[in-house]
Short mmCIF file of C-alpha atoms in Angstrom, two decimals:
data_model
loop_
_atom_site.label_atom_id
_atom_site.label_comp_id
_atom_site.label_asym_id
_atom_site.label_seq_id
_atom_site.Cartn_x
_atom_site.Cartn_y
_atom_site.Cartn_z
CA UNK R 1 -23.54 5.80 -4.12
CA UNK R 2 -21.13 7.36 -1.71
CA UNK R 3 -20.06 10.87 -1.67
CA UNK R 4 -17.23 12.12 -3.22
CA UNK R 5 -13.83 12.43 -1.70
CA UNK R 6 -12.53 15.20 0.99
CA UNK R 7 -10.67 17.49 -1.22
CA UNK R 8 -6.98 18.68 0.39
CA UNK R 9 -8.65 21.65 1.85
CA UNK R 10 -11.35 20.25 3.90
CA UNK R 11 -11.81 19.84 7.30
CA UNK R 12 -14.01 17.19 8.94
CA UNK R 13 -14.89 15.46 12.30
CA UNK R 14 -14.91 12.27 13.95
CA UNK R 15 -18.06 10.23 13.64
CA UNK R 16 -18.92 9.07 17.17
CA UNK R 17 -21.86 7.41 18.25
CA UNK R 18 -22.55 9.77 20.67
CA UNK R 19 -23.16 12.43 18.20
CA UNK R 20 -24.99 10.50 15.35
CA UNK R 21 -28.39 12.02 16.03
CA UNK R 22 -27.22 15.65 15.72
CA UNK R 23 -25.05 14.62 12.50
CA UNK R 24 -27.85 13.26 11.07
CA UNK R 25 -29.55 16.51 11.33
CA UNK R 26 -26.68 19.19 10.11
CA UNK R 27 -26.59 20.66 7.55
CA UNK R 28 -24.71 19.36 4.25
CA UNK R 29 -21.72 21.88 4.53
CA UNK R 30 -21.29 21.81 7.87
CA UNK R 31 -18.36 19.77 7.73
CA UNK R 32 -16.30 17.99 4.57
CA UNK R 33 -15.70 14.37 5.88
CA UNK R 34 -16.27 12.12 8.52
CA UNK R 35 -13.85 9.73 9.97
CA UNK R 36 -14.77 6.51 11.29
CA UNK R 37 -12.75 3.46 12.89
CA UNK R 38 -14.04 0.76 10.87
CA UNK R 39 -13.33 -1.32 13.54
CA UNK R 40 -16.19 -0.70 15.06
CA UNK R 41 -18.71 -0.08 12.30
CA UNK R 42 -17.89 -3.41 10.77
CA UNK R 43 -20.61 -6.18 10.50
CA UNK R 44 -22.82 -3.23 12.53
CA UNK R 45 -26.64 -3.20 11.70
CA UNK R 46 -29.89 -2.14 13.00
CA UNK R 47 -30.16 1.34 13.89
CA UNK R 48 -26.52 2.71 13.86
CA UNK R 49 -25.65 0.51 10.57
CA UNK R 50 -28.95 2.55 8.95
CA UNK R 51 -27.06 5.89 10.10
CA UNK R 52 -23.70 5.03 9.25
CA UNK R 53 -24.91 4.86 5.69
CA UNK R 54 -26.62 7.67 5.76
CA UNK R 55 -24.16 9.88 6.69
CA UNK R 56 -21.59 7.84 3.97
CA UNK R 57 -24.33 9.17 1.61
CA UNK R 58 -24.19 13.07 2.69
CA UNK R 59 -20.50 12.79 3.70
CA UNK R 60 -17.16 11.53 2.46
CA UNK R 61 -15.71 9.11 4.81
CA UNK R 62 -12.51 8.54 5.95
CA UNK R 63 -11.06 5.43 8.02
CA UNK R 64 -8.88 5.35 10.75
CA UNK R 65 -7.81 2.31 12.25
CA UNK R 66 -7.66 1.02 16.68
CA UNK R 67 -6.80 -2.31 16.13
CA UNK R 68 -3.92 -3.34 13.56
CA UNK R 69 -0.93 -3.58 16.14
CA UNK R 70 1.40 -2.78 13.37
CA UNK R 71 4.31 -2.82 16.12
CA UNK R 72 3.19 -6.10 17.57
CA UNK R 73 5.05 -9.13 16.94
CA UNK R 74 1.95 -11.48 16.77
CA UNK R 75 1.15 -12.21 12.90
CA UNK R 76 -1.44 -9.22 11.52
CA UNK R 77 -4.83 -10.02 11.75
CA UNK R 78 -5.26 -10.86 8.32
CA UNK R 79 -9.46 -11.35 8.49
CA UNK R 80 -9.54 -7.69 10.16
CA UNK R 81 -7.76 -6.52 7.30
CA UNK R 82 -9.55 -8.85 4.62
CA UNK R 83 -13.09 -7.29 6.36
CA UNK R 84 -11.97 -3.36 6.06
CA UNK R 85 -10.70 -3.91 2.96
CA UNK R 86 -14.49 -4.53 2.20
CA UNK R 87 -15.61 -2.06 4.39
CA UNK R 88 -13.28 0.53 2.64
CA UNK R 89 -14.59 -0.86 -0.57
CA UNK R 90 -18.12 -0.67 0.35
CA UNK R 91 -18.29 3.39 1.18
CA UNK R 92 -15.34 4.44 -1.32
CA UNK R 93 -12.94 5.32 1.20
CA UNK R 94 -9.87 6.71 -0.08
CA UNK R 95 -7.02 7.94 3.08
CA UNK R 96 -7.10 4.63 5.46
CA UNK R 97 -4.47 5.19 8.26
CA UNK R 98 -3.44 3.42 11.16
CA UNK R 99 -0.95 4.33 14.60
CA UNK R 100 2.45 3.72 14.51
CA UNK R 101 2.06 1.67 17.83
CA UNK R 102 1.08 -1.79 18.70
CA UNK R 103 -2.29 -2.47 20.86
CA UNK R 104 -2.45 -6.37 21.51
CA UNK R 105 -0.29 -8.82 23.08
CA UNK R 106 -1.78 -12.49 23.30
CA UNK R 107 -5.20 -10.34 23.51
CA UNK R 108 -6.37 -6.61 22.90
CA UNK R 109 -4.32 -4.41 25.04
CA UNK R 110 -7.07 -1.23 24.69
CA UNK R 111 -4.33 1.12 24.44
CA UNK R 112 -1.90 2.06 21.97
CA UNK R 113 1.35 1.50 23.38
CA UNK R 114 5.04 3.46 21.99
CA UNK R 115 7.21 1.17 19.39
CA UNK R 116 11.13 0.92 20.53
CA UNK R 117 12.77 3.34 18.82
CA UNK R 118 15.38 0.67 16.94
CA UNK R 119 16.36 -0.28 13.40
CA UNK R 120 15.22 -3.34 14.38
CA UNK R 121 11.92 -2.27 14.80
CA UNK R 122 11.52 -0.01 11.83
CA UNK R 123 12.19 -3.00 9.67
CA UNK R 124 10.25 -5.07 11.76
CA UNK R 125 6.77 -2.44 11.81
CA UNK R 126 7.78 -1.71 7.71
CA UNK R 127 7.60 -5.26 6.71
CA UNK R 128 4.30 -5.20 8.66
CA UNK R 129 3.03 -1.84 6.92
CA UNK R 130 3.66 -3.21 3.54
CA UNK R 131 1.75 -6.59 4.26
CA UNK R 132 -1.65 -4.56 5.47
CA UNK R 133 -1.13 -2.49 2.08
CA UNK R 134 -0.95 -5.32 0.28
CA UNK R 135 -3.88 -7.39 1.99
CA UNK R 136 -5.78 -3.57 1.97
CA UNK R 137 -4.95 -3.02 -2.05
CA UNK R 138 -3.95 0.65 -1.56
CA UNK R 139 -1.37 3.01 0.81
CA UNK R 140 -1.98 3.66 3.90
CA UNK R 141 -0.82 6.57 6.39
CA UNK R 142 0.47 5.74 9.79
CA UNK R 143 0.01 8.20 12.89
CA UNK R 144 2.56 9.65 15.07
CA UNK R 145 1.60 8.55 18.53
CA UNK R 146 1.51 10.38 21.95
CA UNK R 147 3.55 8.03 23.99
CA UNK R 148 4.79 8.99 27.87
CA UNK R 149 7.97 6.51 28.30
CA UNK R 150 9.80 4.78 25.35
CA UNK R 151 10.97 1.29 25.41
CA UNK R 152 14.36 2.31 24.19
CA UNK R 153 15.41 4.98 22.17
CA UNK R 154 18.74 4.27 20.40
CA UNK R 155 17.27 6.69 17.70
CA UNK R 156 15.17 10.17 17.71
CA UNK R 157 11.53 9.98 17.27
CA UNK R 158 11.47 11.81 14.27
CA UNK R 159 14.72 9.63 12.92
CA UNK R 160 12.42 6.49 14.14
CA UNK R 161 9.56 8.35 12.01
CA UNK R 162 11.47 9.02 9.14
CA UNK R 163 12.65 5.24 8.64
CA UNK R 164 9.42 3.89 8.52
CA UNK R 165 7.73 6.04 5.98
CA UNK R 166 10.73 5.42 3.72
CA UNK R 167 11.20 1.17 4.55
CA UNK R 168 7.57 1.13 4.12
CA UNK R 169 6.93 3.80 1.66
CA UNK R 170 3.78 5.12 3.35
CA UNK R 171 1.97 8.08 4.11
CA UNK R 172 2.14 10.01 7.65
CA UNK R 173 -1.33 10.92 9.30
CA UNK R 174 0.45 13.76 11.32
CA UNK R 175 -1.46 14.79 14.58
CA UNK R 176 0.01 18.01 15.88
CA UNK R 177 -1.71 17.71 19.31
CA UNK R 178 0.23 14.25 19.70
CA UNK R 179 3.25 16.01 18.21
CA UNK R 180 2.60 18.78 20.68
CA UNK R 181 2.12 16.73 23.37
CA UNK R 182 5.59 14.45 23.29
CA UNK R 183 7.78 17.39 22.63
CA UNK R 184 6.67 19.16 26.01
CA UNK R 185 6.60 15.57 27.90
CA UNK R 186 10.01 14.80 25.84
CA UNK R 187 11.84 17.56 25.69
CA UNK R 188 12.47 18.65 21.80
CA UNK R 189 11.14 21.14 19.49
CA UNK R 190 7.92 20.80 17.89
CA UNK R 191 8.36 23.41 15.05
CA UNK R 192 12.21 21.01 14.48
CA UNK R 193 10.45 18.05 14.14
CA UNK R 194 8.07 19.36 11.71
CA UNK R 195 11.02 20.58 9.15
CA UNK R 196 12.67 17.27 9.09
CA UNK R 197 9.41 15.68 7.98
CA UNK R 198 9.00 15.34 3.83
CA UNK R 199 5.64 17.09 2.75
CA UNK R 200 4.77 14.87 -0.02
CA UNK R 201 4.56 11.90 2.72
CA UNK R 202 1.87 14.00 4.58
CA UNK R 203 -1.22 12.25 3.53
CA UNK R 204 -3.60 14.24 6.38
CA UNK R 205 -3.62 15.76 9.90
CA UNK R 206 -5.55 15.39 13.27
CA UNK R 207 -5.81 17.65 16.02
CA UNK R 208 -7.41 17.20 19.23
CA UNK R 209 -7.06 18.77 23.48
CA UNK R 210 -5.16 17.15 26.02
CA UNK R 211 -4.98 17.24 29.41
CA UNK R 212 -2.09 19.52 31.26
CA UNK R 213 -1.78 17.58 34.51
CA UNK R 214 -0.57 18.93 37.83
CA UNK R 215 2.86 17.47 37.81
CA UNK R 216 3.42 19.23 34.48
CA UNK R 217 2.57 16.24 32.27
CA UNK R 218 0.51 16.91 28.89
CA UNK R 219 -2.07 13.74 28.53
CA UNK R 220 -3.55 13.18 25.21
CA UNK R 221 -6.93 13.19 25.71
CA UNK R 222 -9.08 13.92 23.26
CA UNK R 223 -11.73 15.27 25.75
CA UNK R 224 -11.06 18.85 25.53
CA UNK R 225 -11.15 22.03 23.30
CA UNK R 226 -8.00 22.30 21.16
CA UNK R 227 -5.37 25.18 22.98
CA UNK R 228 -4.21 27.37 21.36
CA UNK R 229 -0.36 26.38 20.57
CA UNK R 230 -1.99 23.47 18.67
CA UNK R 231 -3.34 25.69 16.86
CA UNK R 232 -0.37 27.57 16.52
CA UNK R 233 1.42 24.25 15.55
CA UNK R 234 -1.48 23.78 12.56
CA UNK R 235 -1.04 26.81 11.08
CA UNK R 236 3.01 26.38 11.25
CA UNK R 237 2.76 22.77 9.54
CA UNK R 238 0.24 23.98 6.85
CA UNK R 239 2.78 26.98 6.49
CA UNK R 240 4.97 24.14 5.90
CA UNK R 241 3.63 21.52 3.66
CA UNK R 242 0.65 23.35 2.65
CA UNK R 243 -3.16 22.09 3.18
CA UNK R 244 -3.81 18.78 4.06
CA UNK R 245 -7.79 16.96 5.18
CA UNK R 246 -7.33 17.97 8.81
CA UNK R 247 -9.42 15.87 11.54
CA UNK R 248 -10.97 17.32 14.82
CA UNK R 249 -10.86 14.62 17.23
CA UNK R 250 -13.08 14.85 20.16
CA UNK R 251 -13.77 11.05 22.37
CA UNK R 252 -15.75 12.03 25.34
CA UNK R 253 -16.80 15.37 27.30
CA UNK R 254 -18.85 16.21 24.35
CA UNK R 255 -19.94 19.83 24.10
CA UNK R 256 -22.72 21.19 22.59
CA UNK R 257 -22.24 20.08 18.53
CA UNK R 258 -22.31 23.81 17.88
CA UNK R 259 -19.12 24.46 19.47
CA UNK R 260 -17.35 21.02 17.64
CA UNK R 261 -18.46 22.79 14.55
CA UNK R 262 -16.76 26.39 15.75
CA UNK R 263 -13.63 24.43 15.66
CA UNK R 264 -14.20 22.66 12.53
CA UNK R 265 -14.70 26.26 10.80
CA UNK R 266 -11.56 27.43 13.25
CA UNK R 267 -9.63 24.74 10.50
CA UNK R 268 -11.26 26.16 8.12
CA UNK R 269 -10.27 29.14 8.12
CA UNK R 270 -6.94 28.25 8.65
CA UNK R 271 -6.43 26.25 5.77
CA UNK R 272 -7.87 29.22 3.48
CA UNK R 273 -5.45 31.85 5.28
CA UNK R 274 -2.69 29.67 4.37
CA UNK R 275 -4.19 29.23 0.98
CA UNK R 276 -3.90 32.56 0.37
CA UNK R 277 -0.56 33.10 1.86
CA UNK R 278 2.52 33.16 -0.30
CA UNK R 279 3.80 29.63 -0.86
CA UNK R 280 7.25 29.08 1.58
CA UNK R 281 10.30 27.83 -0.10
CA UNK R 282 10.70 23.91 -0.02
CA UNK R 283 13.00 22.53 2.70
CA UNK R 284 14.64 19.32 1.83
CA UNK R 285 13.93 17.02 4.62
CA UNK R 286 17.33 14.81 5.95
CA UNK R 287 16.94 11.26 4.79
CA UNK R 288 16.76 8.22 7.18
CA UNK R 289 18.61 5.48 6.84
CA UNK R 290 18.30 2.11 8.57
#
C-alpha cells in the first residue's frame, strides 16, 4: 500500500537518484511528497526499483513528466502513456503533469523547447492534452516553461497560457522560478501574469534557482539555491490563489540534504503564514479565446 496523498499544504522534493540513500534514511516528516519523472523509473529494478518503492511506501508520490512532446507534431507516444498510466496506477499517484513544450523531433531532442505562441498551436497542443488524459484516465496539469527565444508570438504568453488550459480543460503546474525567469529575459511583469491566471486551474507549484549570467540573461537551472524574489513571487501567488503542493526542484550541484530540507521547511512556512493570513478578495481572471 502506498501512502496517502500530499494534502494542498505540503511541500515536497524531487526524488533524484543522487539523493536516494539519504532519503532513504530521513525522517518520515521531513518532507510531504516526492516527485518523480516516471520516465525514468519505469520498467526500473534491482537496487533503485527496491528504493523507489520504498520511499512510495513512506512518501506520497507525485509524477512529473520529460518526455510527452505535447507541442510536437509527431503522433503521442501512446505506449509511454499506456506504461505511466500503470506506473501512476501502481503507486496511487494522484497530480500527473507534463511541460507545455515539445522535446522530440524524429528522435528525443533532450530539451524542452518553447511552443509558437499561435491559435494554431493552442488547438493543436489542446487536442494533444486531451488525448494523453484520455489514454492516462485522469487530468493532468501542464507546466509553464522557461523558454529564451519564441518561435513566433502573435499572442502573449500568458494569453497563449490561458487558451490551453481552457481548449484543453487542464490544470496548470505553475513554476514561479520559470515564471520569474521569462519575465526578466522577456520583458513583462511577473506579479501581471500571475493575476490573469484562474486559481481553480492551479493544480500545484515548483520552484527552483537559476543561473544570472553575465550578459544579464536568467538561465533556468535548477542547480542553485532558490533567490530570494522567487521567493517573493511564492508568497505573492499563494497570496493569490491560496496554498497549493509546492515542489523544490534541485538537478545537479547537490548540497548537503540538510540544506534541501531548509528550503523545503522555507515552503513550509510560507504556506502556513499565508494560511493564516486573511483570505484576498477573488480577482476574476480575463478569459481566452481562440
Amino acid at each position: 500500500m502506498t501512502a496517502s496523498h500530499a494534502p494542498p499544504r505540503a511541500a515536497g522534493l524531487g526524488l533524484r537518484r543522487a539523493l536516494i540513500p539519504q532519503l532513504l534514511a530521513i525522517d518520515a516528516g521531513a518532507v510531504d511528497f516526492l516527485e518523480c519523472a516516471p520516465d525514468n523509473w519505469i520498467g526500473v529494478g534491482g537496487r533503485n526499483g527496491a528504493a523507489l518503492t520504498q520511499l512510495a511506501a513512506r512518501f506520497p508520490l507525485s509524477g512529473h513528466g520529460l518526455s510527452l512532446s505535447l507541442g510536437g507534431t509527431a503522433p503521442l507516444d501512446l505506449e509511454l502513456l499506456r506504461r505511466t498510466r500503470g506506473f501512476l496506477d501502481r503507486f496511487d499517484v494522484a497530480l500527473y503533469s507534463e511541460h507545455l513544450s515539445y522535446c522530440a523531433d524524429d528522435g528525443h531532442l533532450y530539451d524542452l523547447l518553447p511552443i509558437p505562441f499561435t491559435e494554431e498551436a493552442v488547438r493543436h497542443v489542446a487536442a494533444r492534452i486531451r488525448q494523453a488524459q484520455d489514454a492516462l484516465g485522469r487530468r493532468i496539469a501542464v507546466e509553464n516553461v522557461s523558454y529564451y527565444a519564441a518561435p513566433h508570438q502573435a499572442l502573449a504568453e500568458v494569453d497563449f497560457v490561458l487558451a490551453v488550459l481552457a481548449e484543453a480543460d487542464c490544470d496548470l503546474l505553475l513554476d514561479l522560478n520559470n515564471l520569474y525567469v521569462n519575465a526578466h529575459n522577456h520583458g513583462y511583469d511577473a506579479r501581471a501574469f500571475l493575476a490573469r491566471l484562474p486559481a481553480a486551474r492551479i493544480a500545484s507549484m515548483h520552484i527552483a534557482g537559476h543561473h544570472d549570467d553575465e550578459g544579464g540573461l536568467k538561465i533556468d537551472t535548477h542547480g542553485a539555491p532558490v533567490r530570494d524574489d522567487v521567493w517573493a513571487l511564492l508568497a505573492e501567488a499563494y497570496a493569490r490563489f491560496g496554498v497549493r503542493p509546492t515542489l523544490l526542484e534541485r538537478d545537479f550541484g547537490f548540497p548537503p540534504l540538510s540544506e534541501l530540507l531548509a528550503e523545503v521547511e522555507r515552503i513550509r512556512s510560507l504556506q502556513t503564514a499565508a494560511a493564516r493570513a486573511p483570505a484576498r478578495p477573488a480577482e476574476r481572471a480575463e478569459p481566452a479565446h481562440v
